[in-house]
Short mmCIF file of C-alpha atoms and ligand atoms in Angstrom, two decimals:
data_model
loop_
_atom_site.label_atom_id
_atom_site.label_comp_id
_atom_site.label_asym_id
_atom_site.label_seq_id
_atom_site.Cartn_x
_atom_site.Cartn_y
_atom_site.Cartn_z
CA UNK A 1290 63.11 -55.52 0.56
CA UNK A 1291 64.03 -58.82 2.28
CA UNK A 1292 62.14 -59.72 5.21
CA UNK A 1293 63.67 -60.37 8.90
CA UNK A 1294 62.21 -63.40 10.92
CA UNK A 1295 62.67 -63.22 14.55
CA UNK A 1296 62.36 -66.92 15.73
CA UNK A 1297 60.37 -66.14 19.14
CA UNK A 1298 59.72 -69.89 20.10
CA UNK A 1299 60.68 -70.28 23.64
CA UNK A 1300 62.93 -73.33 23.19
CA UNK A 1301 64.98 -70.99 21.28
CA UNK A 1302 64.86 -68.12 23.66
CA UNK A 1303 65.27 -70.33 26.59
CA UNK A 1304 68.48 -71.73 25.12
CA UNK A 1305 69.59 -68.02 23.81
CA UNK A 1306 69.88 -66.83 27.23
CA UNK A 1307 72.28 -69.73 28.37
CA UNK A 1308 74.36 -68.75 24.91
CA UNK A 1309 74.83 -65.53 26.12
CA UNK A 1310 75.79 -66.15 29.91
CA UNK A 1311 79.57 -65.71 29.89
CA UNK A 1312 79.36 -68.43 32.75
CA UNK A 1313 78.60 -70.81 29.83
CA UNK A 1314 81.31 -72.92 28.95
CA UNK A 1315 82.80 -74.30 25.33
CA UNK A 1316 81.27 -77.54 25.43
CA UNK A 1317 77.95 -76.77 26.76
CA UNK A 1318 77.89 -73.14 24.50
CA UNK A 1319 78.96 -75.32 21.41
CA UNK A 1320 76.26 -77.69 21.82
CA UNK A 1321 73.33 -75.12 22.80
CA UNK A 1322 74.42 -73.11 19.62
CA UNK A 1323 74.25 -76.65 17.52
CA UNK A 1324 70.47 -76.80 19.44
CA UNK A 1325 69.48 -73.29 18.36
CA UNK A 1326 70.64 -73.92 14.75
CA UNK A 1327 68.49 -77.28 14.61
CA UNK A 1328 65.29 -75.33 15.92
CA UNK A 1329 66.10 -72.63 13.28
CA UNK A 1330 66.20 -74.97 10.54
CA UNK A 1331 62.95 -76.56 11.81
CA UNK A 1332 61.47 -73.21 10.55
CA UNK A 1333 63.24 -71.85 7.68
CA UNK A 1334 62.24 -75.39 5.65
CA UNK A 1335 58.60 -74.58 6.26
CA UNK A 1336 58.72 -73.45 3.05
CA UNK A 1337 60.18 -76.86 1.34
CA UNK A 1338 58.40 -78.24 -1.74
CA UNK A 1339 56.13 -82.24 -0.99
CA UNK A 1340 55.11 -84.41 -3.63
CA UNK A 1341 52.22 -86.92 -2.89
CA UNK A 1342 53.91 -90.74 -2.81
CA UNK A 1343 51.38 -93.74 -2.21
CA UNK A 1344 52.50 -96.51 0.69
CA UNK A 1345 51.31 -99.24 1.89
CA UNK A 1346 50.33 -99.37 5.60
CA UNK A 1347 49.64 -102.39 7.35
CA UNK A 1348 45.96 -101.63 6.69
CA UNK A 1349 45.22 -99.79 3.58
CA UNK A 1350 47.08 -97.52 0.80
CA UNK A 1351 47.64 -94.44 2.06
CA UNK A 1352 48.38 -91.25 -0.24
CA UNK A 1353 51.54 -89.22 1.82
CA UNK A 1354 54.13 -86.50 0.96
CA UNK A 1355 57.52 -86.32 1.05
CA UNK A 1356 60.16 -84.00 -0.02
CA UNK A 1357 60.27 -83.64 -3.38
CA UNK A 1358 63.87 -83.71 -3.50
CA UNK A 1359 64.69 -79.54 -3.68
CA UNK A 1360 68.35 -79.43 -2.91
CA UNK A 1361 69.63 -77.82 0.03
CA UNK A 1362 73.07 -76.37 0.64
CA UNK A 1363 74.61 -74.73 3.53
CA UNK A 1364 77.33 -71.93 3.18
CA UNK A 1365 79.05 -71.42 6.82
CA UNK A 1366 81.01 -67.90 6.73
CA UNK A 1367 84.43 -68.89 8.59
CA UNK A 1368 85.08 -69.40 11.17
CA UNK A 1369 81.75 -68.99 13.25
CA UNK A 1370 79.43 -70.41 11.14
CA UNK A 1371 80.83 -73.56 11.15
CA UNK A 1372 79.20 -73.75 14.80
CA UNK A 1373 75.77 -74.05 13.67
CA UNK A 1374 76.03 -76.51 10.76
CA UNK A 1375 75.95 -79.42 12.70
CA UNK A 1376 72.80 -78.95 14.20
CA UNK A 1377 71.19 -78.22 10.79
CA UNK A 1378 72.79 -81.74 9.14
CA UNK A 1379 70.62 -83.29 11.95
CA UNK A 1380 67.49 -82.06 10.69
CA UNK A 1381 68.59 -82.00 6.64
CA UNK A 1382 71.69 -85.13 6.51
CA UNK A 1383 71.54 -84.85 2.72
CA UNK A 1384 72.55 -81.16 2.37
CA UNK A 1385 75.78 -80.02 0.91
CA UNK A 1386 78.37 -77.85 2.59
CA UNK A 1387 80.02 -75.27 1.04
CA UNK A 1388 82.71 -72.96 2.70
CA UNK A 1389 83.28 -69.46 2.05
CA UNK A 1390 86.12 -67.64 3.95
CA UNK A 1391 86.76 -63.50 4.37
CA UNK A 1392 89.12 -61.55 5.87
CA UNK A 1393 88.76 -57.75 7.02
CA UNK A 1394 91.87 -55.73 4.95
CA UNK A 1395 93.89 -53.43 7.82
CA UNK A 1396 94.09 -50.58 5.58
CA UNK A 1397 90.72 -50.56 3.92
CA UNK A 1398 88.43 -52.05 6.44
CA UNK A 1399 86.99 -53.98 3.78
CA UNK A 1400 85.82 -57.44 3.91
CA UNK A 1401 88.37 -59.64 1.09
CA UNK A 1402 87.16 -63.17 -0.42
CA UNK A 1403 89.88 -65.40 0.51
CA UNK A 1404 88.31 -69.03 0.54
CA UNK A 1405 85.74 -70.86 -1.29
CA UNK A 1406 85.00 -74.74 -1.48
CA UNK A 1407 81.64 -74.76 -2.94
CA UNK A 1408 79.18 -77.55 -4.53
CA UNK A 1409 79.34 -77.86 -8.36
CA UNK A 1410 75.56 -76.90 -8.84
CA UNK A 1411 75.29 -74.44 -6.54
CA UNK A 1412 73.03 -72.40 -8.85
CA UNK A 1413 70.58 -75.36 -8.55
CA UNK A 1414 70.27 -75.27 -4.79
CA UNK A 1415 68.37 -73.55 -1.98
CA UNK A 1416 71.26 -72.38 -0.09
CA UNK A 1417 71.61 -71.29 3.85
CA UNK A 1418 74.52 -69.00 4.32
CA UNK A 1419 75.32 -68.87 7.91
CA UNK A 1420 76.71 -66.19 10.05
CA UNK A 1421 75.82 -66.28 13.98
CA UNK A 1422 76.40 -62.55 14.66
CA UNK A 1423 75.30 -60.09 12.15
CA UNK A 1424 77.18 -57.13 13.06
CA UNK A 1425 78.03 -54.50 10.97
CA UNK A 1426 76.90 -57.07 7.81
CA UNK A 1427 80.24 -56.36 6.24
CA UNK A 1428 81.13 -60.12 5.79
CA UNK A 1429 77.97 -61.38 5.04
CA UNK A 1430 76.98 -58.60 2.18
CA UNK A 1431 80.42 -59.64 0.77
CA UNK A 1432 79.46 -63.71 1.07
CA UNK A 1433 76.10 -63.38 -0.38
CA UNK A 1434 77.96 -61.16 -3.38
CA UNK A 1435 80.97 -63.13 -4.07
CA UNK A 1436 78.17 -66.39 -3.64
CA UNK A 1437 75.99 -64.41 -6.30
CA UNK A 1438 79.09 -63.76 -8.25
CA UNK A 1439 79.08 -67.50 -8.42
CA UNK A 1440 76.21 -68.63 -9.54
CA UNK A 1441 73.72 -68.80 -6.04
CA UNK A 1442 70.14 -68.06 -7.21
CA UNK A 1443 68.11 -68.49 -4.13
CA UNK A 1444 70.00 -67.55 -0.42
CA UNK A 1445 68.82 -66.97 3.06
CA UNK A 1446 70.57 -65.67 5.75
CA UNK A 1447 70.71 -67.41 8.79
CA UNK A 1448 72.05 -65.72 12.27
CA UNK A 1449 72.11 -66.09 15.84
CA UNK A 1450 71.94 -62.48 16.93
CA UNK A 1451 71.90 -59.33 14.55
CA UNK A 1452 72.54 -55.45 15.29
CA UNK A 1453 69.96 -53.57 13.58
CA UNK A 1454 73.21 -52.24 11.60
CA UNK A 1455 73.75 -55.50 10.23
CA UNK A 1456 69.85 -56.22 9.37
CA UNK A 1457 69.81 -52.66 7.45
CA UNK A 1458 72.93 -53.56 5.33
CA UNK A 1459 71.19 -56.70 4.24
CA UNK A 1460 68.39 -55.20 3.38
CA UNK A 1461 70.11 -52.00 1.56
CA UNK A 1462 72.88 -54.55 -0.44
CA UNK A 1463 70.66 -57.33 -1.06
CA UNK A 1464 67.28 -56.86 -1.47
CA UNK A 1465 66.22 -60.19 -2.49
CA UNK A 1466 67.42 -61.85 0.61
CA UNK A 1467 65.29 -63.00 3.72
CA UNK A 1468 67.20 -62.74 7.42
CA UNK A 1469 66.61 -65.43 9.90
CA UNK A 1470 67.16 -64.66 13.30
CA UNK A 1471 67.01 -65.58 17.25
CA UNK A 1472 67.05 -62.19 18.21
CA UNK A 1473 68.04 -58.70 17.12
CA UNK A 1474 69.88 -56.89 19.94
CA UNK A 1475 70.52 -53.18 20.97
CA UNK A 1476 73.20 -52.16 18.98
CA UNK A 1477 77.57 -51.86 17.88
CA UNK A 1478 79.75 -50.95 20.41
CA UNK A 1479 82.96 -48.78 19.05
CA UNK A 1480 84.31 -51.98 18.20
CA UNK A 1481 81.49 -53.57 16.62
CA UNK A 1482 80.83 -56.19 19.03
CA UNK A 1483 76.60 -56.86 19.13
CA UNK A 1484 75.22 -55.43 22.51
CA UNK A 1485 74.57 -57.04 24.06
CA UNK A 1486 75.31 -59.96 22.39
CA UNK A 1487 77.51 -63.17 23.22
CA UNK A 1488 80.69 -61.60 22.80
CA UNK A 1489 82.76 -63.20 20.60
CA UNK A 1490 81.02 -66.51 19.13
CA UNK A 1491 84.07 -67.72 17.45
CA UNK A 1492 86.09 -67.63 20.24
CA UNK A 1493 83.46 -69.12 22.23
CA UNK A 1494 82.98 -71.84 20.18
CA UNK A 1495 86.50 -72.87 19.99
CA UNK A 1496 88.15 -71.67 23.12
CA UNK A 1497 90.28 -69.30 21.69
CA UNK A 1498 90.96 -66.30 23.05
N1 URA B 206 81.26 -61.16 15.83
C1 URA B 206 81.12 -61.78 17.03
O1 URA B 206 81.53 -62.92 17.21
N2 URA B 206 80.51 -61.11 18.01
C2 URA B 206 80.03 -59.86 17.87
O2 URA B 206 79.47 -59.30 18.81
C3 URA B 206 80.19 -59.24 16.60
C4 URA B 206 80.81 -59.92 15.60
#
């Protein structure tokens, strides 16, 4: 079964709270949300691959690392995700973007593939796939299938906030994959918002209503 990291660090909390406070406007939730992303990213490359390079310092060679070139990807699930993407390209510029879009059917409930826009060689790369509220996990067991379907080898999830619901999905549908996470909340309300949550991050992010 996948594993679930709760990002604790208190830069992340701190800015959490402020996310959450419906008194938080579009411009300053957009940009704590493109914070929290960056922090997040901080930690999920932990695991990146270094090769030793040799450079010359003013004084002496010096034996160093740096990455050894393991490409990255990033998969926002529209329309939310796309909040949190810029604040990773901060920390990784040289990642690809890839899009993937769904759509809940009326009748059925079910999540439908409607969009994709995708690199090439996206069975060569580490990819992120980004959804800021894990809810009922509906959209993002679809994403990670339909990005399976095509080709995606190696996936994490990356949220915001998850219901337990959501995390449990995950882990039922798709073993193999690893949740990252600021915090995982109470619960679904009858309409499967997260309690108790942010509300609606796409609509906060955008100022829709
Ligand atoms: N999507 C959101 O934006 N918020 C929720 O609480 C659940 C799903």
């Amino acid at each position: 079964m996948g594993n679930v990291y709760v990002f604790d660090h208190p830069l992340i909390q701190h800015k959490l709270t402020y996310i959450r406070d419906k008194n938080t406007g579009t411009k300053e939730f957009r940009e704590l949300v493109n914070e929290v992303a960056m922090l997040m990213a901080y930690e999920i490359t932990r695991d990146m691959p270094l090769r030793e390079v040799e450079v010359e310092t003013p004084l002496k060679t010096a034996k160093c690392k740096v990455l050894a070139g393991k490409k990255l990807g990033l998969v926002p699930i529209l329309r939310a995700g796309l909040g949190m993407v810029e604040g990773i390209l901060k920390l990784i510029p040289a990642a690809k973007v890839g899009h993937i879009g769904l759509y809940r059917d009326p009748k059925t409930l079910e999540p439908v593939h409607y969009y994709s826009k995708l690199p090439t060689d996206i069975g060569e790369r580490d990819l992120i796939v980004i959804d800021p509220m894990l809810a009922t996990g509906g959209s993002a067991s679809a994403a990670l299938g339909a990005l399976k379907e095509m080709g995606a080898k190696s996936m994490k999830l990356m949220c915001l906030i998850a219901a337990p619901e959501g995390v449990e999905r995950i882990q039922q549908d798709h073993p193999d994959i690893d949740i990252y996470v600021a915090a995982v909340d109470e619960k679904l309300d009858e309409k499967s918002y997260i309690i108790p949550g942010l509300g609606d991050a796409g609509d906060r992010l955008f100022g829709t209503k």
